[in-house]
């Protein structure tokens, strides 16, 4: 990475920055960290494009609401920055479209609201007519509770109240309307309690679907009509109705008036239907016209807004009339950037070209890992732990192989590996089509499609090593064991296999499957294999300490870090690996000519490691593994104890010596608040510039040396490494535990499903086979491949993050995030 400085003439600043955004190779630094966002140079332009972006979001929501497809038709705007005249034209067109669409929406909402009011009024008039007719037919049955018990309450609904009722001041009034069905019970209860029962109310449900024009949601409503006497009571009913969201309508008491009103409502509904249809068509046509260019406009606006946001990070030199920018870019891309700057100058016809200077700095550059679609998933696993320091050894390269392999050690099964491989192949072969599928969970799985592919392939390999396919053996080669079963075998006597003289060519001999001591054999084998793989993996991580120290030119990290760490690891657990392999390679039951065993019983390696520290330099004769074992173990224990103070004291005292030596020669560390200032603006050389940002907030500089802090840090590091050698080695035993659990679950599932089904015959056997196969396959997918696969994935992730990366990976860097239109356009709107 290189820190570059750009001098961009003001007249070509916008197209130049736009071209650099298309290139996507520069991470610009903010040269105005103390300037408020509202006080920067291009805040007005950003506000302008914010308004245009708001209009485009409004158009998008309206188009999606109408389910109109948005066409992606990018024209020449994608290849070049639009001119100011083109931007003005786009802004005016957006304003025109917005004003027309807002006017159409208002008209549509008004018409829609009036239309549904007419529909409600139609139902009110129909139900009121029905009620009046029923009341007239039952007029003799309706009685009042006033002084004259024989006087009717609704004397004559069609002709009005009687003369006696009028004289007594008992004129009845009615209030009709509609109310949401969910509020009807509350409405009745409130009216009854507030009016003390002095009303007559009738309700009816509206069967037709009604829409709320404000929210466009379906709402169920009821028609109600209330009879009461007295203005105050009627006014109270109106207030209660309106407070509960009821809509009131006027209903004529005469039958002729109601028939005429119903006829007028039907005529108006037909008219509104025609007007609504025309308005809807006009609105849809407007949205279709907008959808043809919506993607193009959104792309232009996002690019221009990002361009001005980036230009706000620059300094303006008034004397030179240019913008000054600083940023990081890949060193091998400098020539590409210079070519892009020359192309912009030629295209714009400017006489002054942009100038690029490469600066020397002690700032720590950002970390840039160039990945492709295959390595991106593995690099994401590493970056989730932490971003590598600039030019630090990147574990992502090794993770491509080690991660799926360690997963496969825990997931080893040929059948399950094939299922995972098929899933990975499907995602890889259809990646263009599936890339457009949305969903957080699917996107996570799709992003790791190549990880799935390799995990499946490695699982097939380890499954063949374990000779296991859905808990069944694979007799590919000649077995090394043979069972001589007598003809009168009762099935209860234990048979011992005899060697055939052959050696099984690949993996575990299939003769072990189904034997009584198969679990003991595989248990011991996988446990020792886990220790071997763990020690190799951690030792490889310690080797990366050497390469980091060599690159950063820190020999003390080699002498005081790599060497004692490697000696400590190998003197303890490297020696354990050697003993495991030696114990495997020796025939402990070999006999001489007289038939006596040549060697003693195979010793326990766990006891050997324990007594290696409890009684160094001496080994019990019955526990001896090889000759000279006591002397070698004594030397290894001594080396291990020497490595601890070696790691603890060498580096702090060496750094103290170097610091004192530098101070004696007159060198001192610069202050952290030191500000780097360029040459005066009156100079005319190319290297001149304006004041650039200070170092605050940047990843640079070194802290003042403190011996006590360095010693405390080294004590923590030494204790952590010494203890983690033991705990991390034990942590790799999860490879053994999960592999064993996976194999046993697979065997139990087989024996509880298909093995039972195949015990039946005839039609019952066919039926049981179909049912049990369905159950077996479903549980295999969801439990053994899904849950067990996820468990193995997480454990492999932990082994890489904690046991492997912890040995060398500092992860103190920050990512390279260039100004790139491709990245900006790929981001989803919040």
Tab-separated table of C-alpha atoms in Angstrom, residues 111 114-115 118-119 121 260-276:
chain	number	residue	atom	x	y	z
A	111	UNK	CA	-62.134	9.948	-4.789
A	114	UNK	CA	-65.818	9.586	-1.274
A	115	UNK	CA	-66.481	6.294	-3.067
A	118	UNK	CA	-71.157	6.324	-0.889
A	119	UNK	CA	-70.903	2.554	-0.447
A	121	UNK	CA	-74.435	5.334	2.655
A	260	UNK	CA	-84.690	8.942	-4.178
A	261	UNK	CA	-81.536	9.142	-2.055
A	262	UNK	CA	-80.699	5.484	-2.797
A	263	UNK	CA	-81.129	6.122	-6.528
A	264	UNK	CA	-78.828	9.144	-6.360
A	265	UNK	CA	-76.204	7.140	-4.422
A	266	UNK	CA	-76.237	4.333	-7.011
A	267	UNK	CA	-75.801	6.864	-9.827
A	268	UNK	CA	-72.936	8.580	-8.026
A	269	UNK	CA	-71.216	5.230	-7.348
A	270	UNK	CA	-71.227	4.448	-11.077
A	271	UNK	CA	-69.778	7.873	-11.830
A	272	UNK	CA	-67.058	7.493	-9.206
A	273	UNK	CA	-66.183	4.056	-10.525
A	274	UNK	CA	-65.496	5.519	-13.948
A	275	UNK	CA	-63.467	8.429	-12.535
A	276	UNK	CA	-61.487	6.117	-10.237
